[in-house]
XYZ file of C-alpha atoms in Angstrom:
717
model
C 49.743 111.449 130.071
C 50.042 109.742 126.679
C 50.038 105.966 126.812
C 52.379 103.694 124.890
C 52.204 100.254 123.354
C 54.865 98.640 125.508
C 53.885 95.726 127.785
C 52.492 96.952 131.054
C 51.799 100.420 129.638
C 49.124 102.787 130.868
C 45.937 102.049 128.959
C 46.514 98.297 128.820
C 43.558 96.135 129.815
C 42.736 92.447 129.651
C 39.403 91.083 128.475
C 38.319 87.527 129.054
C 35.332 85.648 127.754
C 32.698 84.968 130.419
C 33.180 81.604 132.115
C 30.834 78.751 131.354
C 31.064 78.662 127.557
C 31.858 75.116 126.457
C 34.297 76.591 123.944
C 36.298 78.551 126.535
C 39.382 76.445 125.844
C 39.364 77.597 122.196
C 39.325 81.330 123.027
C 42.323 83.447 123.823
C 42.209 86.014 126.574
C 42.607 89.467 125.055
C 45.110 92.155 126.039
C 44.085 95.638 124.862
C 46.654 98.379 124.264
C 44.343 101.367 124.255
C 46.855 103.741 122.693
C 49.995 102.989 120.714
C 52.100 105.396 118.624
C 53.219 104.232 115.189
C 56.136 106.496 114.119
C 56.569 107.342 110.434
C 59.741 108.353 108.615
C 58.731 112.021 108.307
C 58.231 112.341 112.074
C 54.444 111.953 111.960
C 52.896 109.608 114.518
C 49.756 107.596 113.836
C 47.516 106.536 116.716
C 46.513 102.908 117.101
C 44.534 100.669 119.415
C 45.651 97.056 119.479
C 43.971 93.871 120.674
C 46.386 90.977 121.314
C 45.797 87.337 122.210
C 47.282 87.513 125.713
C 48.154 83.840 125.980
C 49.570 83.264 122.498
C 52.625 81.008 122.550
C 54.535 83.115 120.015
C 54.199 85.698 117.236
C 50.843 85.685 115.445
C 49.372 87.058 112.207
C 47.740 90.473 112.307
C 44.538 92.118 111.063
C 44.560 95.851 110.251
C 41.680 98.308 109.927
C 42.975 101.715 108.778
C 40.339 104.476 108.716
C 39.841 108.149 109.681
C 36.889 107.708 112.039
C 38.632 107.897 115.460
C 39.461 104.780 117.447
C 38.756 106.397 120.837
C 35.139 107.354 120.292
C 33.328 107.456 116.921
C 33.852 103.833 115.838
C 34.845 102.491 119.257
C 31.466 100.741 119.794
C 31.838 98.952 116.440
C 35.560 98.269 116.800
C 35.140 96.059 119.848
C 32.731 93.808 117.937
C 35.422 93.070 115.338
C 38.854 93.419 116.824
C 38.307 91.799 120.215
C 36.884 88.627 118.587
C 39.770 88.551 116.112
C 42.173 88.598 119.064
C 40.120 85.897 120.783
C 40.637 83.852 117.622
C 44.405 84.238 117.876
C 45.149 87.320 115.770
C 46.735 90.623 116.682
C 44.116 93.160 115.597
C 44.834 96.855 115.034
C 42.620 99.930 114.560
C 44.772 102.747 113.193
C 43.593 106.343 112.681
C 44.754 107.846 109.391
C 47.003 110.902 109.371
C 45.113 113.995 110.519
C 42.331 112.105 112.333
C 41.780 111.130 115.954
C 45.008 111.423 117.906
C 47.189 110.992 114.818
C 49.434 113.861 113.763
C 49.011 115.874 110.574
C 46.085 116.843 108.378
C 43.829 114.739 106.155
C 43.835 116.570 102.828
C 41.390 114.386 100.871
C 39.999 110.901 100.493
C 42.662 108.297 99.660
C 45.361 110.925 99.316
C 48.718 109.509 98.155
C 50.069 110.300 101.622
C 47.413 108.058 103.179
C 48.505 105.115 101.048
C 52.224 105.764 101.612
C 51.566 105.889 105.371
C 49.810 102.531 105.139
C 52.928 100.898 103.716
C 54.887 102.196 106.711
C 52.212 100.883 109.085
C 52.506 97.409 107.543
C 56.286 97.504 107.880
C 55.940 98.623 111.530
C 53.585 95.723 112.278
C 56.103 93.302 110.789
C 58.795 94.545 113.222
C 56.764 94.019 116.417
C 57.662 91.103 118.652
C 54.020 89.908 118.720
C 53.854 89.804 114.900
C 54.838 86.915 112.649
C 55.034 89.398 109.739
C 51.771 88.437 108.023
C 48.955 90.992 107.797
C 45.380 90.998 106.526
C 43.426 94.212 105.949
C 39.723 94.545 106.689
C 37.571 97.607 106.141
C 34.085 98.872 105.397
C 33.518 101.853 103.127
C 36.658 104.021 103.551
C 38.622 101.071 104.906
C 37.279 98.859 102.130
C 38.409 101.405 99.543
C 41.915 101.827 100.903
C 42.249 98.089 101.494
C 41.942 97.545 97.749
C 44.215 100.497 97.018
C 46.901 99.285 99.426
C 46.688 95.787 97.975
C 47.343 97.271 94.515
C 50.680 98.590 95.878
C 51.713 94.964 96.563
C 53.241 95.368 100.051
C 55.238 92.275 101.070
C 53.485 91.858 104.437
C 49.971 91.677 103.007
C 48.412 88.223 102.680
C 44.715 88.915 102.011
C 41.985 91.511 102.399
C 38.293 91.707 103.250
C 36.681 94.713 101.553
C 33.129 95.605 102.602
C 30.808 98.173 100.959
C 33.570 99.598 98.781
C 34.297 100.057 95.093
C 36.851 99.573 92.373
C 35.818 102.800 90.568
C 35.830 106.071 92.516
C 34.029 108.079 89.829
C 31.329 105.723 88.664
C 30.455 104.149 91.971
C 30.734 106.441 94.986
C 29.008 109.389 96.675
C 30.093 112.007 94.141
C 28.767 111.023 90.696
C 26.651 108.225 89.239
C 26.181 107.783 85.510
C 27.880 111.153 85.083
C 25.198 112.890 87.183
C 26.206 114.905 90.232
C 24.726 113.260 93.322
C 22.995 116.137 95.068
C 21.861 113.921 97.929
C 25.371 112.668 98.721
C 28.250 114.855 97.523
C 27.809 117.879 99.768
C 26.399 115.920 102.731
C 29.412 113.615 102.757
C 31.844 116.502 102.336
C 30.084 118.301 105.204
C 30.460 115.220 107.374
C 34.189 114.976 106.660
C 34.655 118.697 107.340
C 33.184 118.207 110.819
C 35.020 114.928 111.414
C 38.399 116.368 110.471
C 37.896 119.371 112.766
C 37.573 117.310 115.947
C 40.501 117.480 118.402
C 42.822 114.816 119.662
C 42.386 113.508 123.186
C 44.146 115.381 126.045
C 44.556 112.029 127.808
C 46.784 110.992 124.906
C 48.319 114.280 123.751
C 48.684 115.957 127.145
C 48.752 119.750 127.358
C 49.697 119.964 123.677
C 46.213 118.911 122.615
C 44.945 122.487 122.126
C 47.891 123.574 119.984
C 47.525 120.368 117.976
C 43.802 121.084 117.517
C 44.212 124.690 116.419
C 46.842 123.672 113.879
C 44.452 121.062 112.507
C 41.603 123.579 112.286
C 43.773 126.056 110.390
C 44.847 123.436 107.846
C 41.484 121.664 107.371
C 40.022 121.899 103.857
C 36.439 121.346 102.593
C 36.533 118.388 100.217
C 33.458 119.400 98.210
C 35.415 122.084 96.376
C 37.803 119.536 94.874
C 35.096 117.007 94.093
C 32.929 119.505 92.219
C 35.989 120.655 90.278
C 36.302 117.177 88.693
C 32.946 116.574 87.021
C 34.271 114.088 84.480
C 36.280 110.917 84.990
C 39.846 112.224 84.914
C 43.165 111.384 86.567
C 41.830 112.612 89.913
C 39.260 109.781 90.010
C 41.528 107.233 88.331
C 43.789 107.513 91.377
C 42.579 104.866 93.803
C 40.293 103.166 91.249
C 41.720 99.649 91.149
C 39.659 98.822 88.056
C 42.377 100.694 86.152
C 44.575 97.597 86.622
C 43.114 94.604 88.430
C 46.359 92.694 87.866
C 48.126 95.027 90.319
C 46.360 93.181 93.137
C 48.144 89.935 93.964
C 46.562 88.880 97.278
C 43.239 87.070 97.806
C 40.205 89.362 98.113
C 36.896 88.741 99.874
C 34.441 91.340 98.517
C 31.301 91.909 100.594
C 28.220 94.078 100.115
C 24.477 94.393 100.591
C 21.511 94.712 98.274
C 20.461 98.135 99.522
C 24.005 99.493 99.658
C 24.982 101.578 96.650
C 28.391 99.881 96.291
C 26.965 96.410 95.670
C 27.881 96.251 91.995
C 31.567 96.413 92.845
C 31.365 92.910 94.338
C 30.401 91.496 90.943
C 32.973 93.574 89.066
C 35.746 92.517 91.461
C 34.792 88.875 91.023
C 35.028 89.243 87.277
C 38.088 91.524 87.073
C 40.224 89.892 89.748
C 39.164 86.418 88.672
C 40.314 87.157 85.128
C 43.638 88.350 86.588
C 44.086 85.035 88.409
C 43.548 86.425 91.917
C 41.706 84.200 94.436
C 38.473 86.112 95.060
C 35.159 85.463 96.772
C 31.981 87.525 96.914
C 29.170 87.869 99.440
C 25.993 89.921 98.953
C 23.445 89.974 101.762
C 20.202 91.876 102.359
C 22.050 94.687 104.127
C 22.573 98.405 103.772
C 25.931 100.147 104.376
C 26.846 97.983 107.390
C 29.218 95.259 108.450
C 27.246 91.991 108.052
C 27.386 91.085 111.746
C 25.470 94.347 112.327
C 23.578 94.101 109.042
C 20.304 95.938 108.500
C 17.886 94.899 107.180
C 18.519 91.463 108.656
C 19.315 88.737 108.881
C 22.758 89.627 110.186
C 25.331 86.817 110.080
C 28.376 85.572 111.950
C 30.682 87.733 109.881
C 33.530 87.509 112.376
C 33.575 83.746 111.964
C 33.481 84.171 108.196
C 36.465 86.528 108.299
C 38.435 84.237 110.588
C 37.979 81.367 108.142
C 39.331 83.641 105.378
C 42.296 84.797 107.464
C 43.101 81.248 108.528
C 43.113 80.072 104.925
C 45.679 82.660 103.805
C 47.755 83.201 106.950
C 47.764 79.801 108.638
C 48.506 77.715 105.567
C 44.943 76.438 105.405
C 46.008 73.476 107.535
C 42.681 73.373 109.359
C 40.901 75.942 107.189
C 40.016 77.748 110.385
C 37.491 75.147 111.491
C 38.359 75.164 115.182
C 39.044 78.888 115.280
C 35.855 79.735 113.412
C 33.835 77.613 115.815
C 35.464 79.526 118.633
C 34.727 82.867 117.030
C 31.036 82.081 116.666
C 30.786 80.828 120.239
C 29.971 77.287 119.162
C 26.707 78.313 117.512
C 26.910 75.520 114.970
C 26.758 78.160 112.292
C 28.645 76.181 109.671
C 27.077 73.091 108.115
C 29.542 70.293 108.712
C 30.929 67.934 106.113
C 31.489 64.181 106.533
C 34.410 64.810 108.894
C 32.388 67.201 111.051
C 34.173 70.310 109.774
C 32.898 73.046 107.449
C 33.973 72.779 103.814
C 37.299 74.306 102.827
C 37.262 77.906 101.633
C 38.756 76.811 98.317
C 35.939 74.316 97.766
C 33.083 76.767 98.252
C 31.190 78.650 95.503
C 32.760 81.862 94.271
C 29.670 83.962 95.129
C 27.076 83.704 97.904
C 23.940 85.828 97.592
C 20.826 86.479 99.651
C 17.781 86.068 97.397
C 14.884 87.944 99.019
C 11.417 86.468 99.020
C 8.522 88.561 97.688
C 7.000 90.539 100.549
C 4.412 93.304 100.996
C 5.857 96.776 100.549
C 7.393 97.962 103.808
C 7.273 94.551 105.456
C 10.994 93.928 104.988
C 12.553 97.187 106.137
C 13.975 95.583 109.278
C 14.223 91.944 108.194
C 14.156 90.570 104.639
C 12.868 87.023 104.301
C 14.777 84.985 101.763
C 17.380 82.289 101.244
C 21.084 81.979 100.493
C 21.969 80.964 96.957
C 25.331 80.554 95.257
C 27.083 80.836 91.919
C 30.246 78.899 91.061
C 31.750 81.850 89.148
C 30.953 85.332 87.915
C 29.765 85.925 85.254
C 27.683 82.874 86.064
C 26.548 80.228 83.601
C 23.395 80.024 85.722
C 22.312 83.576 84.850
C 20.978 84.337 81.376
C 19.780 87.642 79.875
C 16.052 87.852 79.175
C 15.268 90.567 76.615
C 11.838 92.170 76.618
C 10.870 94.928 74.161
C 9.308 97.850 75.998
C 6.275 97.588 73.732
C 5.526 94.309 75.567
C 5.512 96.291 78.810
C 2.784 98.655 77.707
C 4.748 100.542 75.087
C 2.942 101.765 71.994
C 3.964 103.530 68.798
C 4.346 107.232 69.256
C 6.319 109.642 71.382
C 6.076 110.570 75.037
C 7.405 114.013 75.924
C 9.101 113.983 79.308
C 8.734 117.353 80.961
C 9.413 115.609 84.211
C 8.477 117.390 87.412
C 11.704 118.275 89.201
C 10.330 116.791 92.418
C 10.143 113.247 91.034
C 12.268 111.068 93.323
C 11.282 111.949 96.875
C 10.053 108.373 97.389
C 13.421 106.809 96.520
C 14.800 107.499 100.016
C 18.507 107.944 100.648
C 20.968 107.084 97.891
C 23.457 105.856 100.525
C 21.403 103.771 102.919
C 22.506 102.749 106.426
C 19.521 100.558 107.248
C 17.394 103.085 109.134
C 13.738 102.952 108.127
C 13.306 106.668 107.215
C 16.089 106.406 104.638
C 14.582 103.456 102.791
C 12.386 103.753 99.718
C 8.619 104.269 99.854
C 5.822 103.340 97.449
C 6.919 104.425 93.971
C 3.391 104.688 92.561
C 3.113 108.498 92.911
C 6.425 109.007 91.088
C 5.545 106.326 88.523
C 2.476 108.374 87.630
C 4.665 111.422 86.925
C 7.070 109.440 84.738
C 6.721 107.584 81.471
C 5.952 104.095 82.742
C 5.920 100.774 80.914
C 4.034 98.107 82.887
C 3.793 94.497 81.820
C 1.036 91.941 82.416
C 0.824 89.864 85.623
C 3.632 87.334 85.779
C 2.403 83.732 85.504
C 5.228 82.545 87.742
C 7.973 83.817 89.997
C 11.008 85.381 88.253
C 14.386 85.704 90.009
C 17.065 88.083 88.776
C 20.704 88.391 89.775
C 23.104 90.861 88.198
C 22.915 94.159 86.324
C 19.684 94.895 84.416
C 19.831 97.280 81.463
C 17.300 99.479 79.697
C 17.828 100.738 76.141
C 15.891 103.828 75.040
C 15.665 106.172 72.071
C 15.472 109.806 73.176
C 15.536 113.272 71.629
C 16.291 116.383 73.672
C 15.426 120.010 73.057
C 18.457 121.098 75.116
C 22.189 120.327 74.917
C 22.145 118.893 78.427
C 19.653 116.378 79.796
C 19.520 113.406 82.145
C 17.677 110.132 82.468
C 16.562 108.253 85.537
C 15.269 104.723 85.043
C 13.541 102.874 87.863
C 12.773 99.158 87.719
C 9.777 98.435 89.939
C 7.628 95.495 90.959
C 3.929 96.342 91.004
C 2.316 93.933 93.442
C -1.283 92.729 93.102
C -2.424 95.334 95.651
C -1.158 98.134 93.364
C 1.901 99.141 95.396
C 5.100 99.816 93.449
C 8.292 98.452 95.005
C 11.599 99.938 93.871
C 13.796 97.076 92.668
C 16.749 99.056 91.301
C 17.613 102.307 89.555
C 19.890 103.642 86.842
C 21.084 107.209 86.236
C 22.639 108.689 83.100
C 23.801 112.179 82.228
C 23.131 112.088 78.495
C 26.223 114.177 77.746
C 28.122 111.127 79.127
C 26.359 108.680 76.803
C 29.661 107.649 75.143
C 31.736 107.628 78.337
C 32.617 109.676 81.384
C 36.047 110.948 80.322
C 34.955 113.236 77.452
C 31.289 114.278 77.695
C 29.655 115.779 74.622
C 26.588 118.046 74.511
C 23.467 116.756 72.824
C 22.312 118.088 69.479
C 18.766 119.331 70.055
C 16.319 117.534 67.794
C 18.609 114.592 67.081
C 17.519 111.129 68.326
C 19.998 109.070 70.359
C 19.867 105.430 71.340
C 21.273 105.000 74.839
C 21.662 102.100 77.220
C 21.246 102.756 80.940
C 22.793 100.094 83.203
C 20.912 99.778 86.491
C 22.488 99.117 89.867
C 23.181 95.425 90.490
C 20.353 93.575 92.179
C 19.166 90.239 93.470
C 15.374 90.138 93.490
C 12.444 87.769 93.130
C 9.342 89.075 91.340
C 6.334 87.244 92.748
C 3.813 85.430 90.620
C 0.966 87.816 89.865
C 3.181 90.895 90.125
C 3.911 93.130 87.137
C 7.261 94.461 85.985
C 7.415 98.222 85.507
C 10.054 100.458 83.917
C 9.592 104.124 84.860
C 11.583 106.751 82.943
C 12.002 110.403 83.944
C 14.303 113.307 83.111
C 14.787 114.140 86.799
C 15.185 112.328 90.108
C 15.581 114.712 93.034
C 17.431 114.799 95.324
C 19.609 112.081 93.829
C 20.432 113.934 90.572
C 21.357 117.607 90.453
C 18.951 119.121 87.872
C 20.098 120.018 84.371
C 20.714 123.778 84.023
C 17.647 124.364 81.838
C 14.167 122.894 81.852
C 14.209 119.978 79.413
C 11.624 118.430 77.142
C 12.868 114.917 76.372
C 11.042 112.980 73.669
C 10.943 109.243 74.302
C 10.152 106.834 71.476
C 7.638 104.541 73.197
C 7.737 101.918 70.480
C 11.487 101.491 70.663
C 13.568 100.149 73.506
C 14.310 97.064 75.527
C 14.595 95.789 79.084
C 17.278 93.167 79.723
C 16.920 91.208 82.959
C 19.614 88.813 84.273
C 17.386 85.840 85.087
C 18.566 83.127 87.461
C 16.890 79.747 87.594
C 16.729 78.339 91.161
C 18.721 75.197 91.893
C 17.073 73.810 95.058
C 19.317 70.770 95.537
C 22.498 72.862 95.390
C 21.040 75.527 97.656
C 19.993 72.997 100.296
C 23.592 71.799 100.586
C 25.083 75.266 101.159
C 26.909 76.057 104.386
C 24.857 78.135 106.798
C 26.434 81.359 107.999
C 24.553 81.361 111.276
C 23.673 84.355 113.463
C 26.240 86.758 114.914
C 27.580 85.832 118.353
C 27.011 88.047 121.385
C 29.261 91.073 121.684
C 32.413 90.518 123.731
C 32.560 92.293 127.105
C 33.490 95.966 126.833
C 33.192 99.297 128.632
C 31.269 101.318 126.039
C 27.682 102.476 126.395
C 25.744 103.867 123.419
C 22.466 105.712 122.960
C 20.819 106.080 119.561
C 18.743 109.002 118.339
C 16.332 107.847 115.612
C 16.536 109.444 112.201
C 13.678 111.143 110.377
C 12.765 112.244 106.860
C 10.085 114.850 106.111
C 8.874 115.879 102.659
C 6.753 119.033 102.377
C 5.308 120.781 99.339
C 3.772 124.238 99.214
C 1.194 124.285 96.386
C 1.230 128.086 96.238
C 4.993 128.628 95.935
C 5.493 125.136 94.413
C 8.500 124.681 96.683
C 9.416 121.193 97.867
C 11.588 120.777 100.952
C 13.046 117.467 102.103
C 14.561 117.500 105.585
C 16.560 114.419 106.546
C 18.075 113.887 109.974
C 20.101 110.671 109.804
C 20.317 108.437 112.832
C 22.579 110.022 115.441
C 23.554 109.221 118.956
C 26.162 109.227 121.665
C 28.719 106.987 123.327
C 30.548 106.947 126.626
C 33.476 104.787 127.661
C 33.621 104.025 131.369
C 37.259 102.941 130.983
C 38.425 106.546 130.582
C 35.296 108.724 130.871
C 35.371 109.831 127.215
C 32.049 110.896 125.649
C 31.082 111.635 122.063
C 27.835 112.649 120.361
C 26.854 113.551 116.822
C 23.832 114.988 115.034
C 23.359 115.732 111.322
C 20.759 117.534 109.239
C 20.381 117.722 105.444
C 17.901 119.992 103.684
C 17.052 119.733 99.966
C 15.033 122.547 98.377
C 13.689 123.288 94.903
C 10.847 125.156 93.244
C 8.931 123.207 90.633
C 9.771 124.330 87.104
C 12.969 126.152 88.094
C 16.054 123.901 87.960
C 18.237 126.768 89.199
C 16.307 126.877 92.476
C 17.880 123.607 93.651
C 19.913 123.853 96.838
C 21.451 121.493 99.368
C 22.114 122.628 102.917
C 23.879 120.594 105.600
C 24.537 121.080 109.294
C 26.812 118.944 111.431
C 27.462 118.968 115.179
C 30.174 116.925 116.885
C 30.792 116.965 120.644
C 33.661 115.310 122.487
C 34.395 115.569 126.185
C 35.565 114.102 129.450
C 34.705 115.618 132.802
C 35.290 119.379 132.588
C 36.949 119.103 129.182
C 34.416 119.677 126.380
C 34.650 120.732 122.746
C 32.064 121.227 120.024
C 32.415 121.470 116.248
C 29.591 122.996 114.188
C 29.610 123.153 110.382
C 27.165 124.601 107.856
C 27.469 123.861 104.138
C 25.417 125.028 101.154
C 25.515 124.266 97.442
C 23.599 126.032 94.660
C 24.047 126.556 90.912
C 23.201 128.893 88.082
C 23.463 127.983 84.390
C 27.243 128.466 84.329
C 28.577 127.651 87.798
C 28.222 125.732 91.019
C 28.600 127.734 94.225
C 29.798 125.939 97.367
C 29.933 127.688 100.748
C 31.266 126.016 103.906
C 31.442 127.449 107.419
C 33.282 125.825 110.312
C 33.161 126.936 113.940
C 34.853 125.269 116.901
C 34.102 125.816 120.585
C 35.709 124.914 123.884
C 33.912 124.509 127.198
C 30.256 123.815 127.895
C 27.145 125.702 128.909
C 27.637 129.391 129.717
C 31.425 128.869 129.743
C 31.538 127.741 126.116
C 33.634 130.026 123.903
C 34.404 130.104 120.207
C 38.055 129.375 119.459
C 37.965 129.160 115.660
C 35.721 130.194 112.771
C 36.244 130.197 109.032
C 34.149 130.406 105.855
C 35.161 129.071 102.451
C 33.419 130.155 99.243
C 34.176 128.504 95.904
C 32.677 128.955 92.438
C 33.247 126.089 90.002
C 32.181 126.150 86.316
C 29.645 123.521 85.270
C 31.125 120.946 82.922
C 28.241 119.313 81.032
C 26.502 118.625 84.364
């Protein structure tokens, strides 16, 4: 039967920290309400799991994570590593499934739909009314939850006191999985839409919904929509993308923001933009950029991971407990007494308000491939952003091997296979490989060996003068470090659809034969070029499978004697860096009932010299979980296939398959989706197929199947 959130309800458990820890007296026992209904005004119910400090003496502040990824199974292994420790530290911590996901009622119609944000305001008001709540709420989230945390903050709800936004962005068009530099992200748009199609088609839990689960599921299947159709229909930055992009008005956010990212996560530049935009609006804001991919920092890959829970607790304490102790005792409790925070003269860590505005991991030079699991380096800091400690260093391309004359870029379409995944999760197959083969098929500018180490922090830029023979063309610029052994390490990349050269709202076709001077901003980066290494700028008119190819084969003339590389150079400040507070390692996971198994990912690139077809097959890391508390199991497996024939931009195709399984005992369901995207000179064609099954083995039967086909005109892409 469905459980409730009332004291003593079915589904309530108590977790205690193992005895013997010298900090036991600083930890709260945790009471877990496994399922709670949050009723909304329109009759919809949202499903929540809540962790409460069982021995709190009165109402406490709350922490909310509000995402569509299913509290019971998909993110359950991660949730316990955040929310249980927050409750141990004295906070009520909630994981709420968005409308149309998990056990929640309704249908999820799109990312960050206005209904999602309106529901969030009702969730905050509901939290305020609970007897365990003192009315104050913080929001934390990674990716989707980081996005909507910013968006909810911009609505200025009275209960909200601060947010922690991880791997998110302030600009949904320029900095997400749909478009970059006005180019359509072939490697991300359809794969992410395919993932959400499968996610949204999963059923609620019969243990929560009772016999109504099947009716609920079939209604959800009938109403589910493939997001890719809408995303492809908005190829320029219009009102669709402005919705939810908080950069439209930073001043709408009134509460303190902690913006967090990683150097191999695509959203990293948003941390710097939020520091600048919110800081100018007078909002208290901090930034943290580690060596990580698209992960929470306590599970950060590549390492080192940090005690991110302790870091969050310090932030919550500052803004919800009046900063009276700045979270010193609670943070020590959260990190298990690891001594992770360098103490001041009074034995406590420095106050949040007294710390630098931005903390950054500066990687040390390392052999290519040696840092895919762990990146050696050091923590550095900047007092503000933009920082007075970072200065632009301008280098004409002619000093990097440029020479008078013109290079004609008839770039092979297959340039780019070595760049790895655009959205990286830390798995080794998805990381970049040696760029030297692609550098040789691009127009490369390579400087002399560096006499000394050079550190950069910020957004590099490359200015070029180009002439196209077609009205549509694209540029990919890769900044690489060529080490003394000849390997080429990818430092950062920039993409630009040249029809978007003057902005993303009103693209204009190129005039064939006319030269244009364009500036390509690269993705933000913190990097140290080693002494003896050489700086390389590699320019191509294609980068597959990141950029969808232009509709016609392009010859792009590049003026080799004109152009400039601008690097944001940071001079080390050893004395300041030595005094910085140490984050320390993450503490052990709290006790829980969830077991996980991981299936390693893989990435295979094949090329047929006879047909000239390249195929990239990527199987991201998958796996399974089981929860011994209620017997629930879940498993997932994905596959992405990218095809093209050299010389034929219209041969490009992306194909995705997704499988999701959920079960308990004799109850078993499976969701299988197949998605495909192609294009001719005029249109994109998107085809999605969804099938849902009930039962297992020979008894499995199909209960739903549907195919969507959508043609969308190309709009300067």
